[in-house]
Coordinates of C-alpha atoms and ligand atoms in Angstrom, one line a residue:
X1 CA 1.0 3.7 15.1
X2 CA -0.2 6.6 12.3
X3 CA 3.0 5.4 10.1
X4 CA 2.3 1.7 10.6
X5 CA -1.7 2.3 9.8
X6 CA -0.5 4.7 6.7
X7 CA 1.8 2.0 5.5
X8 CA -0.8 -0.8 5.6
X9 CA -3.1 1.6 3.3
X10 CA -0.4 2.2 0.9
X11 CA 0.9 -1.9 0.4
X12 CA -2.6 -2.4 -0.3
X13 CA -2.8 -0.4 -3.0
X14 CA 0.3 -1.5 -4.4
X15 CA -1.1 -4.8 -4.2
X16 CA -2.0 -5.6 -7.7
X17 CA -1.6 -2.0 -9.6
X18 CA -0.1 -1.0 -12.8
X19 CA -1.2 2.8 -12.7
X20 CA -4.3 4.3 -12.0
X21 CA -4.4 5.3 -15.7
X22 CA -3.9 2.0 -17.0
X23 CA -6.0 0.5 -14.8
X24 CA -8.8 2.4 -15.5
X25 CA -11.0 1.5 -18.3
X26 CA -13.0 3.8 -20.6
X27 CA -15.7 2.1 -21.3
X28 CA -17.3 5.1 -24.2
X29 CA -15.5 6.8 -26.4
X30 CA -14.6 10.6 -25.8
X31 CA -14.1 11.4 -29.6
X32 CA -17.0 13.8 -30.4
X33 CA -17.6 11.9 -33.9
X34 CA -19.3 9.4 -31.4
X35 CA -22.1 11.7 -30.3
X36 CA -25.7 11.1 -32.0
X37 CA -26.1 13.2 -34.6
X38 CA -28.1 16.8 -32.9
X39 CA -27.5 15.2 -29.5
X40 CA -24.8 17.1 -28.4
X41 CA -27.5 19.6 -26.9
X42 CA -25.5 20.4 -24.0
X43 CA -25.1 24.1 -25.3
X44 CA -29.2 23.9 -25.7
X45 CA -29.7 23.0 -22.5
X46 CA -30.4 25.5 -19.7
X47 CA -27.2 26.1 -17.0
X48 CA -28.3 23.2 -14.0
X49 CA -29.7 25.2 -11.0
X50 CA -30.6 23.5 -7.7
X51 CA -34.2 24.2 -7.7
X52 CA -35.1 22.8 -11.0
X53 CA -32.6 19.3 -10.1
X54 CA -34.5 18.9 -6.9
X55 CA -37.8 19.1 -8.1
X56 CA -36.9 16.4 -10.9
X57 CA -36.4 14.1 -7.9
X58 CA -38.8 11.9 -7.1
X59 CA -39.6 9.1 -4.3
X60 CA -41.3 6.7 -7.1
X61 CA -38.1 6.9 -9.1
X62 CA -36.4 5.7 -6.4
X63 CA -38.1 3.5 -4.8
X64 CA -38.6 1.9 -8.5
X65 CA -34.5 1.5 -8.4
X66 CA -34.4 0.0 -4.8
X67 CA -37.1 -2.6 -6.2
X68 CA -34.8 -3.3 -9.1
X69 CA -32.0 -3.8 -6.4
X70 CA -33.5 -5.9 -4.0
X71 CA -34.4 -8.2 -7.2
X72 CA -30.8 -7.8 -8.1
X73 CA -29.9 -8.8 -4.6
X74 CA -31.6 -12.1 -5.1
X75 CA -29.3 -13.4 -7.9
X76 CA -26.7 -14.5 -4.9
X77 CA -29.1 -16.4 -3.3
X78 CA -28.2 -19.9 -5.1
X79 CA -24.5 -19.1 -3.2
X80 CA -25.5 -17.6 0.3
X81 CA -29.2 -19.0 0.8
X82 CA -30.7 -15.0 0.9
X83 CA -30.2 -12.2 -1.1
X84 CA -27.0 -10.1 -0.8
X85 CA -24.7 -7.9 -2.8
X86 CA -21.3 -8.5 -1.3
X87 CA -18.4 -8.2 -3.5
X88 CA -17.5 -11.2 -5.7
X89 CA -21.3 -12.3 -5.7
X90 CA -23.6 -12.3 -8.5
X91 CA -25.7 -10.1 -6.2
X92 CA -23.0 -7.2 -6.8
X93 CA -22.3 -8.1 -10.2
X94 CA -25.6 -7.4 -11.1
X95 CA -25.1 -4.1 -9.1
X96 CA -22.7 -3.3 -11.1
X97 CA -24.1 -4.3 -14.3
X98 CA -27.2 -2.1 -13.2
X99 CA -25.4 1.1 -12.8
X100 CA -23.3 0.7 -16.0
X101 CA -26.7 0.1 -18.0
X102 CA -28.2 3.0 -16.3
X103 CA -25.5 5.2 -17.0
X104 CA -24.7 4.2 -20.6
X105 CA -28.1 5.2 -22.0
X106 CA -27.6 8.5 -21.4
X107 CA -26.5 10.0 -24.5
X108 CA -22.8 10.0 -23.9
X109 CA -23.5 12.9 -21.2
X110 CA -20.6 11.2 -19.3
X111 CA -17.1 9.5 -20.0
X112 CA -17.9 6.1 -18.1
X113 CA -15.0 3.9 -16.9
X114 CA -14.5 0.8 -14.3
X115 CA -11.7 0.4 -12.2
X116 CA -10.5 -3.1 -10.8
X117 CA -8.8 -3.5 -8.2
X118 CA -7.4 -6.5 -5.9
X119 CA -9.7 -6.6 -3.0
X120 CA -9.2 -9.1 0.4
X121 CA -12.2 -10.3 1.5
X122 CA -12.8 -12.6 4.5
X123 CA -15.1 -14.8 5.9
X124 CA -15.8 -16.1 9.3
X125 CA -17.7 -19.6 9.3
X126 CA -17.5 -21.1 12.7
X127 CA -15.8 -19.5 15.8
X128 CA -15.4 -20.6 19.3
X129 CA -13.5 -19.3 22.6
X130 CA -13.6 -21.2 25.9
X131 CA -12.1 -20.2 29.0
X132 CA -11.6 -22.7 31.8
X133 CA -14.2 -24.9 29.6
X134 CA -16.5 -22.0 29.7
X135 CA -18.4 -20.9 26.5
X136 CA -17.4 -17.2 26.0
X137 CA -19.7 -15.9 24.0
X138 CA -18.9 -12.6 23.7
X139 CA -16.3 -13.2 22.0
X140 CA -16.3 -11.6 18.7
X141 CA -13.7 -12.9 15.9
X142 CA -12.0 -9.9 14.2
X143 CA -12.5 -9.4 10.1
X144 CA -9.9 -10.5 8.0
X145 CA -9.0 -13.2 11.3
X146 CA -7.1 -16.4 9.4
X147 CA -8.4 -19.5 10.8
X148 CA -6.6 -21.4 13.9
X149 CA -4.3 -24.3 13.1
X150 CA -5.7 -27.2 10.3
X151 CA -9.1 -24.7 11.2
X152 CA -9.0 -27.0 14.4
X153 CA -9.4 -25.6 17.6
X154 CA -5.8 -25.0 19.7
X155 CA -5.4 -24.8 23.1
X156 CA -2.9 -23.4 25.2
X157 CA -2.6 -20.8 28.6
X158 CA -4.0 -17.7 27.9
X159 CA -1.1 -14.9 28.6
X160 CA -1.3 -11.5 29.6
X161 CA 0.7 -9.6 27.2
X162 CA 2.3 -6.4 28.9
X163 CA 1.1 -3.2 28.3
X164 CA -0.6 -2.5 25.2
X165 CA 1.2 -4.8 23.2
X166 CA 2.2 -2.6 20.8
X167 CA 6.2 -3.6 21.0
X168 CA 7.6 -6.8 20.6
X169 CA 9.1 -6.3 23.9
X170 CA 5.7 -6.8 25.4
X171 CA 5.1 -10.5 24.8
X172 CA 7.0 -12.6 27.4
X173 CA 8.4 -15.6 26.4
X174 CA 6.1 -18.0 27.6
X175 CA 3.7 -16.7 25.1
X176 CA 4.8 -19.8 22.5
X177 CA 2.5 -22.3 21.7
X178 CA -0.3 -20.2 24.2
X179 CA -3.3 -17.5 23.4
X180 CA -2.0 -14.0 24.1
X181 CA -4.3 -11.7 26.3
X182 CA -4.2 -8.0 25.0
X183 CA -5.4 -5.0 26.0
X184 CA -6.6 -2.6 23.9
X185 CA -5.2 0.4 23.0
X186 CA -2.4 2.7 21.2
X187 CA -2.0 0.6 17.8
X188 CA -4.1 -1.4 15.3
X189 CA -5.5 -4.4 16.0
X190 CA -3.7 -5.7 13.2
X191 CA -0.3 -4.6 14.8
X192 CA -1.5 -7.1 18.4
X193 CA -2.0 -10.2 16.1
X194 CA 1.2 -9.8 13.9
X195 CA 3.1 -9.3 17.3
X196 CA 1.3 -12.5 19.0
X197 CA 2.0 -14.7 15.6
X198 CA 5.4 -13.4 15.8
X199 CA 5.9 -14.4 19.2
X200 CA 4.6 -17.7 18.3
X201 CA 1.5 -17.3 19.8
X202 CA -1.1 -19.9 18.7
X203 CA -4.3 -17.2 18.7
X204 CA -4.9 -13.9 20.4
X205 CA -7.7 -12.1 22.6
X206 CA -7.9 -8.3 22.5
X207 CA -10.0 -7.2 25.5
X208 CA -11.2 -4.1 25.3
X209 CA -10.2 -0.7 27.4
X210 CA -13.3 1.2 26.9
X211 CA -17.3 0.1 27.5
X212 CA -19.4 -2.9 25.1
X213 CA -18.7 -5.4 22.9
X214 CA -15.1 -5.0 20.8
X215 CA -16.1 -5.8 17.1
X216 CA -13.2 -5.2 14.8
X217 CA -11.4 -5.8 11.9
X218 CA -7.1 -6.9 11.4
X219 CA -6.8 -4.6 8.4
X220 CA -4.4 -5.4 5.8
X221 CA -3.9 -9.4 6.0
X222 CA -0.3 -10.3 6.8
X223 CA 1.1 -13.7 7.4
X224 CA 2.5 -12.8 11.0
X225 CA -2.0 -13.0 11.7
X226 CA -3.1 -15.3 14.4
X227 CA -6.3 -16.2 14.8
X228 CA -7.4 -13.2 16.7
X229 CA -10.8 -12.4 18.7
X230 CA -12.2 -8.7 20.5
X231 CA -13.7 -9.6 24.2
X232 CA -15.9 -7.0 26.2
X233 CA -13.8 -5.5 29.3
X234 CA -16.0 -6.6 31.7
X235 CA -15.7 -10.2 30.3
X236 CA -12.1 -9.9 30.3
X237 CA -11.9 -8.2 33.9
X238 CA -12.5 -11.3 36.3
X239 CA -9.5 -13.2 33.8
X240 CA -6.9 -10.2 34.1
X241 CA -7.0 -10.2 37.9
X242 CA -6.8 -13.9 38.1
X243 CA -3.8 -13.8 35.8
X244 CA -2.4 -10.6 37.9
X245 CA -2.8 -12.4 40.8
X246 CA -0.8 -15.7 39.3
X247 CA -3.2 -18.1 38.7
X248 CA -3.3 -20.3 35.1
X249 CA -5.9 -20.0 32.8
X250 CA -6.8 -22.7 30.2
X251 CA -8.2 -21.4 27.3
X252 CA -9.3 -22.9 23.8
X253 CA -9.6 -20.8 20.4
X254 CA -11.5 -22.2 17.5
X255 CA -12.1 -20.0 14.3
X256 CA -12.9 -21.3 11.0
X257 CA -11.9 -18.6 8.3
X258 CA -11.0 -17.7 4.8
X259 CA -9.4 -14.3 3.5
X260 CA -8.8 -14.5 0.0
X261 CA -7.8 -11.6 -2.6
X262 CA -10.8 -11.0 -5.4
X263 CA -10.9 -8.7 -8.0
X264 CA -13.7 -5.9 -8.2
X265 CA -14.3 -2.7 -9.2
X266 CA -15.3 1.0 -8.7
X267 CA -17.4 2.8 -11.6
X268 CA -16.7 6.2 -12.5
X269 CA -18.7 8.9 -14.3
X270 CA -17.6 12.0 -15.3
X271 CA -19.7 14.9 -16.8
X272 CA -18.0 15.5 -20.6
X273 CA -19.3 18.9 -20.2
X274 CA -17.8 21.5 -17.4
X275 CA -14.0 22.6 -16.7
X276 CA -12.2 19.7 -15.9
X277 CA -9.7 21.0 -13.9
X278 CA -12.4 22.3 -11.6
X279 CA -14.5 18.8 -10.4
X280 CA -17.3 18.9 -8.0
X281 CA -16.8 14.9 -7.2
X282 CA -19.6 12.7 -4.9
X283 CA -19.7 8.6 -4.4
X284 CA -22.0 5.8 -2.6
X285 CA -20.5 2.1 -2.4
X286 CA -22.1 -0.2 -4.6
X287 CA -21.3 -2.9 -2.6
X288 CA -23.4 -4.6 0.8
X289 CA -22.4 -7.0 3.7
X290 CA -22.3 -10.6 2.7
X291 CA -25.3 -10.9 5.5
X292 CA -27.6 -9.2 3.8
X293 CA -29.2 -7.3 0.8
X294 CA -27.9 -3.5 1.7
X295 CA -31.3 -2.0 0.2
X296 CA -30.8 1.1 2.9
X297 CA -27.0 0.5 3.1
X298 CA -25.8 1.8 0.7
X299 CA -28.9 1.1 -1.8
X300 CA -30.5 4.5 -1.1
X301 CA -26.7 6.4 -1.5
X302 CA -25.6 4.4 -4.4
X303 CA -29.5 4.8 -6.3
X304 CA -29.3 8.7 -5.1
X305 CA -26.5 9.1 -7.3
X306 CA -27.6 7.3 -9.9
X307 CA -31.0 8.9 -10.2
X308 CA -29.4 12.5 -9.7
X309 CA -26.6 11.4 -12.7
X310 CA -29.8 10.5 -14.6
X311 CA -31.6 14.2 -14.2
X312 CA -28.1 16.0 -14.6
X313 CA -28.6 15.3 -18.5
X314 CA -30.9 17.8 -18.6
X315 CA -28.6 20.6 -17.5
X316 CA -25.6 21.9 -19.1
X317 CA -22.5 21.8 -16.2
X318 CA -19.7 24.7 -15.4
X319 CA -17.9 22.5 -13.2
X320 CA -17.2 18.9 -14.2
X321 CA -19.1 16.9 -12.2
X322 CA -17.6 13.5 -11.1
X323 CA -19.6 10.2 -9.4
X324 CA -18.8 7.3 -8.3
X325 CA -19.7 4.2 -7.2
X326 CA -17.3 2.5 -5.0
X327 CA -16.7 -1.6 -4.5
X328 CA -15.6 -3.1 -1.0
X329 CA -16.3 -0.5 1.0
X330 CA -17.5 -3.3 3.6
X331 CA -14.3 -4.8 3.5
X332 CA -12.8 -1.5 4.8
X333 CA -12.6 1.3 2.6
X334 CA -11.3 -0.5 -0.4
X335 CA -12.3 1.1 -3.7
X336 CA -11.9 4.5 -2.1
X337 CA -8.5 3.8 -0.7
X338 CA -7.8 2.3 -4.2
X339 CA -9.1 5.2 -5.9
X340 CA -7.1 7.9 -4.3
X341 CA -4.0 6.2 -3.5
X342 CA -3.4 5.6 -7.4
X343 CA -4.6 8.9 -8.0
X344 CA -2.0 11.3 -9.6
X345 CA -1.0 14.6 -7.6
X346 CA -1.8 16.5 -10.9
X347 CA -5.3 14.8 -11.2
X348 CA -5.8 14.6 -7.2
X349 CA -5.5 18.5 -7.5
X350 CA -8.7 18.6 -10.0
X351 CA -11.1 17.5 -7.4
X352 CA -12.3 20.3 -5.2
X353 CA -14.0 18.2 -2.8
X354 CA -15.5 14.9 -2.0
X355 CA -19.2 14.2 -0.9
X356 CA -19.6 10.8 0.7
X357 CA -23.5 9.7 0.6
X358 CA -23.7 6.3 2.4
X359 CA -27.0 5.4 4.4
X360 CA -29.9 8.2 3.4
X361 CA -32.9 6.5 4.2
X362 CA -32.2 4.9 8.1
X363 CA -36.0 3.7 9.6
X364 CA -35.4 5.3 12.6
X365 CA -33.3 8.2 11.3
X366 CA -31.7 11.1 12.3
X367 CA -30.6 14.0 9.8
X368 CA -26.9 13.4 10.4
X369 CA -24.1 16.3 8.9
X370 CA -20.6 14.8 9.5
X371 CA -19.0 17.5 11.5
X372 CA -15.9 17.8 8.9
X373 CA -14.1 21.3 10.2
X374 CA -10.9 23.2 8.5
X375 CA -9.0 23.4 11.6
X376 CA -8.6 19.2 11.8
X377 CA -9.8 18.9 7.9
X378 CA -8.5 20.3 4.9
X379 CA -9.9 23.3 4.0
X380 CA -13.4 23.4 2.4
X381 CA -14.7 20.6 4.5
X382 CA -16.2 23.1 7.0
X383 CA -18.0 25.1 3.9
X384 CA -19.7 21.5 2.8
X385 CA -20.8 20.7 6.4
X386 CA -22.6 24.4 6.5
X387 CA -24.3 24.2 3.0
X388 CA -26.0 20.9 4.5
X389 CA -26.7 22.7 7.7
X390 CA -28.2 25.8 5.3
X391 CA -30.5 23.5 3.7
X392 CA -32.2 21.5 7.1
X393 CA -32.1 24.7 8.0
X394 CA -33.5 26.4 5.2
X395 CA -36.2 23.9 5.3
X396 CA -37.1 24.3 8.6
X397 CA -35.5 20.8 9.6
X398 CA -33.4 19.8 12.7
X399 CA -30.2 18.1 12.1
X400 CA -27.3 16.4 14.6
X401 CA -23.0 16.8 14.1
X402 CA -21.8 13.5 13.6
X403 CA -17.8 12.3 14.3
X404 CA -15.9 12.4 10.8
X405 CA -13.8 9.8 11.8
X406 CA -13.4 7.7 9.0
X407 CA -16.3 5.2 9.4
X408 CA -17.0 5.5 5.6
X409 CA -15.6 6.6 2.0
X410 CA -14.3 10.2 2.9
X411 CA -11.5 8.7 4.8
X412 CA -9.3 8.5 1.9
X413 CA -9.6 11.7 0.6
X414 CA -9.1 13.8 3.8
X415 CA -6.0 11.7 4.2
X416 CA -5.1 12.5 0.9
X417 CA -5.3 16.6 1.6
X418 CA -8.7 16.4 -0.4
X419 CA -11.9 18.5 1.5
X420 CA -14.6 16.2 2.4
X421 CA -18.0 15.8 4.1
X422 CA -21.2 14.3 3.6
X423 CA -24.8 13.6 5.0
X424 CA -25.7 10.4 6.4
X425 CA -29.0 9.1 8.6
X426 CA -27.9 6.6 11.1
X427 CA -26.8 2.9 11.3
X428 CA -26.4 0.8 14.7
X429 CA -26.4 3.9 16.9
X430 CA -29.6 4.1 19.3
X431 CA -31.4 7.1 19.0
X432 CA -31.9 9.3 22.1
X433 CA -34.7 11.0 23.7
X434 CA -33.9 14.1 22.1
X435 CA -33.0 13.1 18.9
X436 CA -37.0 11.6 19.1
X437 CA -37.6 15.5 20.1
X438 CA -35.6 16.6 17.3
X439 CA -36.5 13.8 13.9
X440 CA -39.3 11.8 15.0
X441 CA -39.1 8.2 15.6
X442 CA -38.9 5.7 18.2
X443 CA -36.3 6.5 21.3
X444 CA -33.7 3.7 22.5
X445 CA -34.0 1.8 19.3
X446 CA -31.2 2.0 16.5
X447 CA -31.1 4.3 13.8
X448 CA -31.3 1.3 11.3
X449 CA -32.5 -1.9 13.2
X450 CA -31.4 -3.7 10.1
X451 CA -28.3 -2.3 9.2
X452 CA -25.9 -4.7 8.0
X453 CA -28.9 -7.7 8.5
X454 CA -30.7 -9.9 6.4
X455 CA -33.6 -7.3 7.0
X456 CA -32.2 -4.6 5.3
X457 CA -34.7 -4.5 1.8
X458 CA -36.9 -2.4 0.8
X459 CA -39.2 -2.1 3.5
X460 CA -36.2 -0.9 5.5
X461 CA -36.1 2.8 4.4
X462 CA -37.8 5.8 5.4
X463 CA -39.3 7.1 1.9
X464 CA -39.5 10.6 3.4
X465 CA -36.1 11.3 4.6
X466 CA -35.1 9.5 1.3
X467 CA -36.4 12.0 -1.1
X468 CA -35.4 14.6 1.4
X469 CA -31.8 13.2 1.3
X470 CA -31.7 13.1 -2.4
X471 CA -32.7 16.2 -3.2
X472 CA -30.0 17.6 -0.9
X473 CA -27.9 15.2 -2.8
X474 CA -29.3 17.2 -5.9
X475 CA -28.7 20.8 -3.8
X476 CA -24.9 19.9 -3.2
X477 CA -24.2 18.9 -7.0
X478 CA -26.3 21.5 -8.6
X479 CA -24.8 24.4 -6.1
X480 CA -21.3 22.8 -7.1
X481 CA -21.4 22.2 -10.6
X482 CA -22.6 25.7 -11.5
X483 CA -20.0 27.4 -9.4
X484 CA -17.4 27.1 -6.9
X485 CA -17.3 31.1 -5.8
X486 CA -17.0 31.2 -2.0
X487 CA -15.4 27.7 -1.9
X488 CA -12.1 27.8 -1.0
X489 CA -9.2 27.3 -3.7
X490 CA -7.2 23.6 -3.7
X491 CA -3.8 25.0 -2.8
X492 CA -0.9 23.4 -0.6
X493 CA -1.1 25.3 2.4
X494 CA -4.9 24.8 2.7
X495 CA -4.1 20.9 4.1
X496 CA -1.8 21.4 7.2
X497 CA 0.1 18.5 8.1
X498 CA -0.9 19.5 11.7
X499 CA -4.5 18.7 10.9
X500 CA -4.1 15.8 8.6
X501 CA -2.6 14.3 12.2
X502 CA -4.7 15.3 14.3
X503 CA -7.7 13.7 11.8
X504 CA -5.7 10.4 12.0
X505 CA -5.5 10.3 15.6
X506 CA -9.0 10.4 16.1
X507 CA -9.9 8.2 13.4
X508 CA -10.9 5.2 15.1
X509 CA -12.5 2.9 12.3
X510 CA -11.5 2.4 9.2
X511 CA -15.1 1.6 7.3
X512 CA -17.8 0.1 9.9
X513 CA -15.0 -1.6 12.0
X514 CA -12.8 -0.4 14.7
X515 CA -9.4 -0.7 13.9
X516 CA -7.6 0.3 16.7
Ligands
LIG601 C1 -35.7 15.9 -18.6 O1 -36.7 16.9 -18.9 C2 -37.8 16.4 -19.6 C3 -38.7 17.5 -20.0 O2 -39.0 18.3 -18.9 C4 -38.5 15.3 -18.8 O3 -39.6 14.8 -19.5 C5 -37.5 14.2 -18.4 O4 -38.1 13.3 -17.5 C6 -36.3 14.9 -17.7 N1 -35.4 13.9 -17.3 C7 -34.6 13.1 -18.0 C8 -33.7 12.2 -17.4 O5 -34.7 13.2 -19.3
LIG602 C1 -37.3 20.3 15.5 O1 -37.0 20.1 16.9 C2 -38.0 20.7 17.8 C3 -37.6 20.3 19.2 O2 -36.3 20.9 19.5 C4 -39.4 20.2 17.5 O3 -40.3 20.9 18.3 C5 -39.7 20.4 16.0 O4 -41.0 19.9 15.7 C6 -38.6 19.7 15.2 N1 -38.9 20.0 13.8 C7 -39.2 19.1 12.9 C8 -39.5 19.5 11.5 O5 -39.3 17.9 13.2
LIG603 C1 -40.7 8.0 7.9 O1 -40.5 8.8 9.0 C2 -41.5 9.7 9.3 C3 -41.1 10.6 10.4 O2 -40.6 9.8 11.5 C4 -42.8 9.0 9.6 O3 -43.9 9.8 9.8 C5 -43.2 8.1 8.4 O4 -44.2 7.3 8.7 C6 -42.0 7.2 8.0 N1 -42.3 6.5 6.8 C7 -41.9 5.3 6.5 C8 -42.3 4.8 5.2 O5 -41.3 4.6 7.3
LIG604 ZN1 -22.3 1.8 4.1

């Protein structure tokens, strides 16, 4: 199942690529000649320590770049009735457009340069799955689902696939022309539909194996895809027994969907100053949900950057310092995924590590350190996790371990033998009792009661733990781009395939969906 999942990643970046190098698009000129006359100060300019970036962080400075975004956010709503910034909308073009502005008024400090990429995005209009004429309305349609027939409803028996239905061998024969009846379990989601298609089934039901609702996504889009929609395993319970126990079970599937292929792009800036064989390298996604206008997700990660790029000019860099803002992570990881799957082994070697900075400023938030460790990541991941834990510490502030299990722009790069962590504060997770104890806050209510919802604008962020979170944003560059002493070396044996393995059997989601 690793192989299949590791496959999908790699087609989809072969999807539309000519070379990273190509692809990518200076967008200033590195010749010197270019720089304004005296404003090459760089060697003027005091060596960047962490105290002095944090203090030139401030909450109205960012809080006067979410109210620039949540403008920018309304620009889609002529398309999609409310503001959002999901790719291929003028919402996230004008995302874009901001960051590019902001960043190409500062003095040439960086190299700037875009980098399309083919991206699938799908949409989900209308769905609909009845059981023995009964309305099941937990059923949840899975991203990146193609429609049913004509986008009609079909009907058929629903089937009980065998096993997990992982293997061709598991979908009897009577499958054709009916809705297969999954469990969950063992391989992708993705892998279920292609099997059911291929067996001629006319949609599919994955029920799930563990507790709640099954919301996920089919990954890569293939043409084998059926219609295909996640069911709680209670729901599904009552139908499995019936089905055990012989009985036939009419069912109906009705899903009105579009996955199409859009180009977009992730922005890269990269200090001119520093060693660049030696890059301290961070990024937020630039992109939102198409349901709403992302100002927390990841407004407050993406502006973080961008308002820590913007005091870096200041400071003169050892280290090269590389951000970037990544498109379609929404869809599933995509700019990331691009990014590194393109990337050179000579370049990919450059990049010390990776600091993923999506979701600072959750309502309800917890201080969240994902718990990235060099026995299961490579190594240096566990020396990120404890400068974060240093700081809360430091500061006299509690903080939780989190799963690093690929639920946001890391992924790639631990995959890709590259250390990783990051900070983040909480999205559809419900806060406990002692997480109240522990950050403040309201008990039994999400982290972000908005997150990925029409409600997520500006009054959706906690200003304090955004500052905080920014200036530990400003810690982690600052400590990095002066000097990497203590931090371990890139070298081959610090990335055992051992624990690359063991990281992708526990990743469980690829993005915010489940995929497996
Ligand atoms: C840089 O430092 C100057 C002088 O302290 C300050 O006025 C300015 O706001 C700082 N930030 C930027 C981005 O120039
Ligand atoms: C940290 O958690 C303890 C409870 O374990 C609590 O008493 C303390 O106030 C918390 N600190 C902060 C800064 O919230
Ligand atoms: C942010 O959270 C803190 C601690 O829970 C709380 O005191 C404060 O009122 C919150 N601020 C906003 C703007 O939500
Ligand atoms: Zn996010």
């Amino acid at each position: 199942m690793r192989t299949h999942y590791l496959t999908t990643i790699a087609s989809l970046a072969t999807l539309g690529a000519v070379s990273a190098l190509s692809e990518q698009r200076p967008l200033t000129d590195s010749s010197p000649s270019q720089l304004p006359i005296g404003g090459d100060s760089s060697r003027r300019k005091p060596l960047v320590n962490s105290e002095d970036l944090q203090a030139s962080i401030s909450i109205d400075a960012l809080l006067a770049r979410a109210k620039n975004l949540f403008k920018i956010a309304h620009l889609s709503e002529e398309e999609y009735n409310h503001p959002t910034r999901v790719i291929g909308s003028k919402g996230h073009q004008g995302t874009l457009d901001y960051i590019l502005d902001t960043l190409s008024v500062l003095n040439d400090y960086y190299t700037l340069s875009t980098q399309p990429f083919p991206a699938v995005a799908g949409a989900v209009f209308e769905s609909r799955l009845l059981i023995e004429l009964a309305l099941i309305e937990s059923a949840s349609p899975m991203s990146l689902t193609p429609p049913t027939k004509n986008k009609q409803p079909v009907d058929g028996k629903l089937v009980l696939v065998n096993n997990e239905g992982c293997d061709a061998t598991d979908y009897p024969s009577d499958i054709k022309g009916n809705i297969a009846f999954i469990k969950r379990g063992t391989c992708p989601f993705g892998t279920k539909s292609a099997h059911a298609g291929k067996a001629g089934a006319v949609a599919a039901v994955v029920f799930n194996s563990e507790k709640g609702p099954l919301a996920g996504t089919l990954g890569t889009p293939s043409d084998n895809h059926v219609a295909t929609f996640g069911l709680p395993g209670s729901v599904a319970a009552p139908f499995v027994a019936k089905l055990k126990a012989g009985d036939t079970l009419d069912a109906s599937a009705y899903i009105d969907a579009e996955v199409k292929t859009i180009r977009t792009t992730n922005i890269i800036a990269q200090t001119r100053d520093g060693d660049p064989d030696n890059c301290v390298m961070l990024g937020g996604h630039s992109d939102s949900v198409s349901e709403g206008p992302g100002i927390n997700d990841d407004g407050s990660g993406s502006l973080a950057l961008l308002e820590v790029a913007t005091q870096l000019t200041n400071f003169s860099v050892n280290n090269c310092v590389r951000f970037a803002w990544w498109s379609g992570e929404e869809e599933g990881l995509l700019g990331s995924d691009y990014y590194v799957n393109v990337l050179p082994a000579e370049e990919n070697k450059k990049i010390r590590l990776f600091m993923d900075y999506d979701m600072l400023a959750s309502p309800n938030f917890a201080y969240q350190v994902y718990d990235a460790r060099n026995d299961v990541n490579p190594v240096g991941s566990q020396e990120l996790r404890d400068l974060y834990v240093n700081w809360y510490v430091q500061h006299n502030l509690n903080y939780t371990f989190i799963p690093f299990d690929g639920r946001s722009d890391y992924d790639g790069f631990i995959r890709h033998g590259i250390p990783g962590g990051g900070i983040a504060t909480g999205a559809e997770g419900i806060k406990t009792e002692h997480e109240a104890a522990l950050f403040g806050g309201e008990a039994g209510v999400p982290y972000d009661i908005c997150y990925h919802a029409i409600c997520d604008t500006i009054s959706n962020l906690n200003l304090t733990a955004w500052e905080l979170n920014t200036k530990l944003v400003a810690h982690s560059v600052a400590t990095y781009a002066r000097s990497f002493k203590g931090f371990p070396e890139r070298t081959l044996d610090t990335v055992s395939i051992k624990a690359l393995d063991t990281y992708s059997e526990n990743a469980r989601y690829h993005g915010s969906k489940l995929f497996i």
